[in-house]
Short mmCIF file of C-alpha atoms in Angstrom, two decimals:
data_model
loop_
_atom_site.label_atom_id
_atom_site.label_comp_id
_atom_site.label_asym_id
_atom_site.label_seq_id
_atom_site.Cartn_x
_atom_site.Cartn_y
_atom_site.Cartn_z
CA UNK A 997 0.00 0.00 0.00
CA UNK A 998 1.18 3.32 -1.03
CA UNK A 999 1.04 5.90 1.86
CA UNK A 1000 2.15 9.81 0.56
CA UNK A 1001 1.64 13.27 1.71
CA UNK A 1002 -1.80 14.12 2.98
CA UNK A 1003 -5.04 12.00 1.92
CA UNK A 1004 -6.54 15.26 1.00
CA UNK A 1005 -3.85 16.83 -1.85
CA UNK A 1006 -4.91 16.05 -5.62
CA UNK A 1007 -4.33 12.48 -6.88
CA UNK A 1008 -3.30 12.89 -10.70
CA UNK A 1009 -2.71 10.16 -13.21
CA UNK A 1010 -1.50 9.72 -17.03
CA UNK A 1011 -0.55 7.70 -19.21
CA UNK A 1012 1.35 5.84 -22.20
CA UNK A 1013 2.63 9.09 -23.42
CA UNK A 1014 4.61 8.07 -26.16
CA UNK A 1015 7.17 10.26 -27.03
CA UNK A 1016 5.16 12.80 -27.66
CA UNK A 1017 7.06 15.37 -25.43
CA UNK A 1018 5.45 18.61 -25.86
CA UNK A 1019 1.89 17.21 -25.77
CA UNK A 1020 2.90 15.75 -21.98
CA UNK A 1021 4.18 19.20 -21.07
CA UNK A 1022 1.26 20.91 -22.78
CA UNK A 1023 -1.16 18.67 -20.60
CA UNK A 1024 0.81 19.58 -17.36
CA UNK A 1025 0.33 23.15 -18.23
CA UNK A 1026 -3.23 22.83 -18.34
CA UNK A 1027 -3.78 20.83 -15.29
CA UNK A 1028 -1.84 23.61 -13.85
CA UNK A 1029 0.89 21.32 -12.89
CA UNK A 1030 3.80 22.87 -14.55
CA UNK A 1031 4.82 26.18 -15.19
CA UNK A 1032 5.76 27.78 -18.36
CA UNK A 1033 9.63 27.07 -17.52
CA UNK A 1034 8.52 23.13 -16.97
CA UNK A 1035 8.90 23.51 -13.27
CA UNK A 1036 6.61 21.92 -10.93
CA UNK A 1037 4.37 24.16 -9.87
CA UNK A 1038 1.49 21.84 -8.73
CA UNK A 1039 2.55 22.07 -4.74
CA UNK A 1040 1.54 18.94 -2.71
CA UNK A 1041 -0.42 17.64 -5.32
CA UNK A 1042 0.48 13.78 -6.35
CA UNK A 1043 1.40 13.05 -10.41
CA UNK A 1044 1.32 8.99 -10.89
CA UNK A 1045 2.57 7.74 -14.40
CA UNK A 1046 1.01 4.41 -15.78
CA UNK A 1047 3.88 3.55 -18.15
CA UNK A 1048 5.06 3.46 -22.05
CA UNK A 1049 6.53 6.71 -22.19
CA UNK A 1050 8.68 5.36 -25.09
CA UNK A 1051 8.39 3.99 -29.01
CA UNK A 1052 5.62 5.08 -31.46
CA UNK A 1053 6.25 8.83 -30.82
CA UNK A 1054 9.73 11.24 -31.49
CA UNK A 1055 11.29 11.33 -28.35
CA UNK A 1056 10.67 8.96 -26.25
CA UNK A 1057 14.14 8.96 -23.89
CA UNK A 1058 12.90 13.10 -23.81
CA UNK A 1059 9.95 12.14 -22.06
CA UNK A 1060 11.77 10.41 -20.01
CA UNK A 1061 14.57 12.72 -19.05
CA UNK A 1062 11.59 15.07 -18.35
CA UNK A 1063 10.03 13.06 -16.09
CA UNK A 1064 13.31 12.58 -13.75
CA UNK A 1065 13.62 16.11 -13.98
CA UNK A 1066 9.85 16.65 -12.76
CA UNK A 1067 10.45 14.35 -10.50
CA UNK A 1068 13.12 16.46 -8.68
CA UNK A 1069 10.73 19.48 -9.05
CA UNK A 1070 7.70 18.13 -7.38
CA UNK A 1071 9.75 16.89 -4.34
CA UNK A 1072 11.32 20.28 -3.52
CA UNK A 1073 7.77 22.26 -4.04
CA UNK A 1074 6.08 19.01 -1.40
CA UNK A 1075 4.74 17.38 -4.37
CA UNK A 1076 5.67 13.88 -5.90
CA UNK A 1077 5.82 12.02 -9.05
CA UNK A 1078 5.47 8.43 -8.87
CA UNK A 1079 6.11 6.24 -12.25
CA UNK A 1080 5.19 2.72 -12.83
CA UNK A 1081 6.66 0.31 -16.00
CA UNK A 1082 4.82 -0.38 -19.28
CA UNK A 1083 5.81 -2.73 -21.62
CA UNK A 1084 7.27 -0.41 -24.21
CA UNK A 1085 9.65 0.06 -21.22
CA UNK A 1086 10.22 -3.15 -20.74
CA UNK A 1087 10.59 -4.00 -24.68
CA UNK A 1088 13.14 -1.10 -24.76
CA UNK A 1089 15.17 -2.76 -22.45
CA UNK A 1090 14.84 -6.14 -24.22
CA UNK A 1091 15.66 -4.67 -26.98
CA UNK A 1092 19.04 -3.01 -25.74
CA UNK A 1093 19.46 -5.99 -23.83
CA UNK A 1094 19.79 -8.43 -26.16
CA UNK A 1095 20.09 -7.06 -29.42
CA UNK A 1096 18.89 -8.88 -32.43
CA UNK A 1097 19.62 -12.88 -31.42
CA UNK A 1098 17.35 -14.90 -31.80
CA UNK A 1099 15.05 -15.98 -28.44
CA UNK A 1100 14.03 -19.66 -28.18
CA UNK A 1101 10.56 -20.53 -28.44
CA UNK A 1102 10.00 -17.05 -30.06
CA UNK A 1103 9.59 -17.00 -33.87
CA UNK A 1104 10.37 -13.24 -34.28
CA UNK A 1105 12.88 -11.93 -36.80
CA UNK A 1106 15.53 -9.71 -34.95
CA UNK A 1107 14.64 -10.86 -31.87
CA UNK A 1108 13.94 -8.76 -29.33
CA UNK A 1109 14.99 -5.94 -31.27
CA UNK A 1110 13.07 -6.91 -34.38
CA UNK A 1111 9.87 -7.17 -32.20
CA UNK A 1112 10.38 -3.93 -30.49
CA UNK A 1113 10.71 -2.19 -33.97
CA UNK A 1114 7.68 -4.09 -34.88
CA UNK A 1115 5.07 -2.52 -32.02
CA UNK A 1116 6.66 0.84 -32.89
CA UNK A 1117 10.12 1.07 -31.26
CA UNK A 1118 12.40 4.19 -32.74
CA UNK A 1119 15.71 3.82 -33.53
CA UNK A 1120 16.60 6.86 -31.96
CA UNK A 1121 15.30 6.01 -28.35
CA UNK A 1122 17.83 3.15 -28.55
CA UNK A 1123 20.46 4.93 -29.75
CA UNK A 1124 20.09 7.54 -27.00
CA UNK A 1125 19.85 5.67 -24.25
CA UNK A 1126 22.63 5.72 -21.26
CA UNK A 1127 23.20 3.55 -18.37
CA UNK A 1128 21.89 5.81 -16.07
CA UNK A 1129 18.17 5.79 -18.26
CA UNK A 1130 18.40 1.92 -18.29
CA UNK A 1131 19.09 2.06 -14.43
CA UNK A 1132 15.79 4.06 -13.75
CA UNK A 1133 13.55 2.18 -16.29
CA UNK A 1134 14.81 -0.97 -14.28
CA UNK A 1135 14.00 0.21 -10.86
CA UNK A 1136 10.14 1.01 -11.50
CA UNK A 1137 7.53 -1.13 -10.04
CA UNK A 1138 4.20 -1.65 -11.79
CA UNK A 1139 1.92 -1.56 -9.28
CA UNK A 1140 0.88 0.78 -6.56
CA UNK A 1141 -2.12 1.06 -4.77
CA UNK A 1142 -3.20 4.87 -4.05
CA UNK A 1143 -5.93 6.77 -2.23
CA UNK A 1144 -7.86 3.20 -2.76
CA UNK A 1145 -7.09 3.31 -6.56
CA UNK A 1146 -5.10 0.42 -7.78
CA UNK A 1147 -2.62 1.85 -10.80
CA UNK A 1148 -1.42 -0.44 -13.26
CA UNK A 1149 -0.40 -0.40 -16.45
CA UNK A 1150 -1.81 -2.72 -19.08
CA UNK A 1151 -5.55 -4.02 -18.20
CA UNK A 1152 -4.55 -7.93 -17.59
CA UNK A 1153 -5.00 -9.64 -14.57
CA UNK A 1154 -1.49 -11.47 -15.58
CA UNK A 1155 0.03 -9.66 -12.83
CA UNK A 1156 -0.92 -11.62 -10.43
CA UNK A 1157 1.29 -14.35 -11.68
CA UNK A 1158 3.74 -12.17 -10.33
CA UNK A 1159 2.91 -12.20 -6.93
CA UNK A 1160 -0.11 -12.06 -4.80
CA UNK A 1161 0.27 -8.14 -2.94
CA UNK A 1162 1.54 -5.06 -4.37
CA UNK A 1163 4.97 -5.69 -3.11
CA UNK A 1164 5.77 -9.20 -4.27
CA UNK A 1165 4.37 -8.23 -7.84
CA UNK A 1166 6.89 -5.49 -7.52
CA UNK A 1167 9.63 -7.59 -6.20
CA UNK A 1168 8.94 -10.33 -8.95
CA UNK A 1169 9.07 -7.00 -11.69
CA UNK A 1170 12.56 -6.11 -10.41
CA UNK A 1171 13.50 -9.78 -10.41
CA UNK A 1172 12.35 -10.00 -14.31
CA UNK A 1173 14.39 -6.59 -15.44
CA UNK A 1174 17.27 -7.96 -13.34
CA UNK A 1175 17.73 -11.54 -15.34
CA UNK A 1176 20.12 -12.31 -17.82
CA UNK A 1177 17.61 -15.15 -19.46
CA UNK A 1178 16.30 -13.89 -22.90
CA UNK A 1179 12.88 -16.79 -22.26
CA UNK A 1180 12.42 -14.96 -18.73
CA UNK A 1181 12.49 -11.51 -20.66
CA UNK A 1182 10.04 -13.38 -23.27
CA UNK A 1183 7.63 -14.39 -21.00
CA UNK A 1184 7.80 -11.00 -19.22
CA UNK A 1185 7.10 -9.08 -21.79
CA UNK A 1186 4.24 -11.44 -22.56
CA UNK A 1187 2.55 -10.86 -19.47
CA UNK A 1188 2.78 -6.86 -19.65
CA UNK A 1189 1.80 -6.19 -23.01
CA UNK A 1190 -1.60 -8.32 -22.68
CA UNK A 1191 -4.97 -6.61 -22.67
CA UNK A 1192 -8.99 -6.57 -22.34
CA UNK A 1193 -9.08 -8.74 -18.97
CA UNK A 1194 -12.04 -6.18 -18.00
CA UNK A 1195 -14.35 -5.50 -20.37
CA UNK A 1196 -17.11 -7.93 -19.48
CA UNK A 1197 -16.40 -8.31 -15.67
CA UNK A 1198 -19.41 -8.06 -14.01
CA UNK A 1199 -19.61 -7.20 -10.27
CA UNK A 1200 -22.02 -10.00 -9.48
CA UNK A 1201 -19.07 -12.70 -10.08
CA UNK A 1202 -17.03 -12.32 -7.27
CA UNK A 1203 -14.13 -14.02 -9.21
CA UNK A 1204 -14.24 -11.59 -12.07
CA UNK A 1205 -11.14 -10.32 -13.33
CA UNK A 1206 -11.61 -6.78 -11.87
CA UNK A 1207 -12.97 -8.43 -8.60
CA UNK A 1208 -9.45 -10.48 -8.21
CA UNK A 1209 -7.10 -7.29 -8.79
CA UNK A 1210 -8.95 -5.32 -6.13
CA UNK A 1211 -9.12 -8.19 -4.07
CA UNK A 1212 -5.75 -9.49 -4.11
CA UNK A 1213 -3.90 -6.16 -4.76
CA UNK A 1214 -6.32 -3.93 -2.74
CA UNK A 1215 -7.78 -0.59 -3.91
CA UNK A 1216 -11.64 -0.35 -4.78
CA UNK A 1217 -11.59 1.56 -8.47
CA UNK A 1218 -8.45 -0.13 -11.14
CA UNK A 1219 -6.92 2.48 -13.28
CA UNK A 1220 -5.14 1.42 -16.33
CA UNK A 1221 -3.76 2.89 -19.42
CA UNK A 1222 -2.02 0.71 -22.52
CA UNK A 1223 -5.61 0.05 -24.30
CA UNK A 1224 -6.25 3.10 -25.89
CA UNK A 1225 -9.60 4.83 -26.23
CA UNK A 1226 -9.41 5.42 -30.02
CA UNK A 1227 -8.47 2.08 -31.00
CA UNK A 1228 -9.44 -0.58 -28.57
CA UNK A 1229 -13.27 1.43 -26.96
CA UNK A 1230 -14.01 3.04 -29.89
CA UNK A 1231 -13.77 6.54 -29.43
CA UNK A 1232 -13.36 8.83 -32.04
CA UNK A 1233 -10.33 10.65 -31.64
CA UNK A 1234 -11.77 14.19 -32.04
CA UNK A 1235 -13.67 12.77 -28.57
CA UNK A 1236 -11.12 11.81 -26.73
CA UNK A 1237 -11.71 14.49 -23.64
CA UNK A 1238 -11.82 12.70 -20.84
CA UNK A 1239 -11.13 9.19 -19.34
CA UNK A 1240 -13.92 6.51 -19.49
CA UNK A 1241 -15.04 4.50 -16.58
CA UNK A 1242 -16.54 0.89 -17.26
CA UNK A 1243 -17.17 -2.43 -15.24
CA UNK A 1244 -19.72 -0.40 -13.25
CA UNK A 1245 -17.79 2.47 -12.34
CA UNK A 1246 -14.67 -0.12 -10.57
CA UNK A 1247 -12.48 0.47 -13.78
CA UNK A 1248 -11.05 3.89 -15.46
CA UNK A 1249 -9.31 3.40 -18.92
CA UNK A 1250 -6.70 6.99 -19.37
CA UNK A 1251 -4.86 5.87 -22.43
CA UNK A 1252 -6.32 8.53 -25.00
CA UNK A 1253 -4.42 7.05 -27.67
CA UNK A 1254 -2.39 10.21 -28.51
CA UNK A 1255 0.00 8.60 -31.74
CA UNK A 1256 -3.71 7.64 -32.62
CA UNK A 1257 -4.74 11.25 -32.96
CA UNK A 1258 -5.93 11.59 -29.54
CA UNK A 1259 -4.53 13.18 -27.05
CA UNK A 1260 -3.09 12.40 -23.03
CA UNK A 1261 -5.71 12.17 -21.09
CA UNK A 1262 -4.30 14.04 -17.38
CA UNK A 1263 -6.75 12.73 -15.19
CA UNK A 1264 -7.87 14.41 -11.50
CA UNK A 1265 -8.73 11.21 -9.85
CA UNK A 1266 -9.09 13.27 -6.23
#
């Protein structure tokens, strides 16, 4: 369980941001979150990134030198920034990882690097990645559990093959980014890049799939990005304005597709 700052500050989320750099900082702007330097200037209030802030997009190891440097800003002002993984993070590192040898049981040409490319890796975020951005994207958990709002990435119940609490899917997450096994990395990458678990849970069934997140990983509402609105729900991306809820109000989907023509959906959740 996740325990910052007061109960009472404002709980924002976002998500799968793509590279698209000055679309994130516009959407800080206008949540009043940043000012027009890109400093914080959002005072206690909480920021929580759902992941894939790389591929599809032009700069996606910009977004992410942004985000460190928000980071640093919302802790001095009493604020904080808290990031979880998506798989495009996690295929980035495969991909710089391993290269382009070939992964048993995986019939993908280039390996990880081929499939990477393939769901919309850019050459230049590999080619502009340091140790010290590998370091960070290997160090993020993918769960937390918020003001009763359980923040994930990708809408899968998969993650609790990981563990059965916040802190051992967390601890099984480091594990993964730690291993030098390119089928472990596979697998992984399986896991986080699966979707649509929740779309026909229904709260009678108390072993639904949004019924055994809550339950298991506690929090009463899921939040996910990685599906976005455009493509997978069907919004039109001249609609895209705000996030949907569905599953009777226990799920809310922020991914507003923005290489789709949407847009980043910066969500008050509190």
């Amino acid at each position: 369980m996740v325990s910052l700052l007061d109960g009472m500050t404002p709980l924002y989320v976002a998500a799968d941001i793509h590279g698209h750099r000055s679309e994130f900082r516009e959407s800080l702007r206008e949540a009043g979150l940043v000012d027009h330097t890109g400093h914080w200037s959002g005072g206690g209030a909480r920021l929580w990134l759902l992941g894939d802030y790389v591929d599809r997009g032009p700069d996606g190891v910009g977004v992410i030198t942004d985000i460190q440097r928000l980071a640093v800003s919302a802790r001095a002002a009493g604020g904080h920034v808290g990031v979880l993984l998506g798989n495009h993070e996690a295929q980035l590192l495969a991909a710089h990882r391993f290269g382009t040898r070939p992964v048993a049981g995986w019939d993908e040409p280039g390996g990880f690097q081929g499939g990477w490319t393939r769901f919309g890796g850019r050459a230049e975020d590999l080619r502009q990645l340091t140790p010290q951005h590998v370091d960070w994207m290997t160090r993020l958990p993918a769960v937390a559990v918020v003001d009763g709002f359980l923040l994930v990435h990708s809408d899968t119940v998969r993650y609790l093959e990981l563990g059965s609490s916040v802190a051992t899917v967390n601890a099984a997450v480091s594990a993964a980014l730690g291993s030098d096994d390119p089928t472990a990395w596979r697998d992984f990458c399986g896991r986080m890049s699966d979707r649509g678990a929740f779309r026909d849970a229904v709260p009678t069934n108390p072993d639904d799939p949004v019924s055994m997140m809550l339950r298991t990983l506690g929090g009463s509402v899921l939040v996910h990005g990685h599906s976005t609105l455009t493509k997978h729900f069907g919004v039109a991306p001249q609609d895209v304005t705000v996030a949907l809820r569905y599953a009777d109000d226990r799920v809310i989907a922020i991914d507003g597709g923005v290489y789709e023509g949407g847009r980043i959906l910066l969500t008050r959740l509190r």
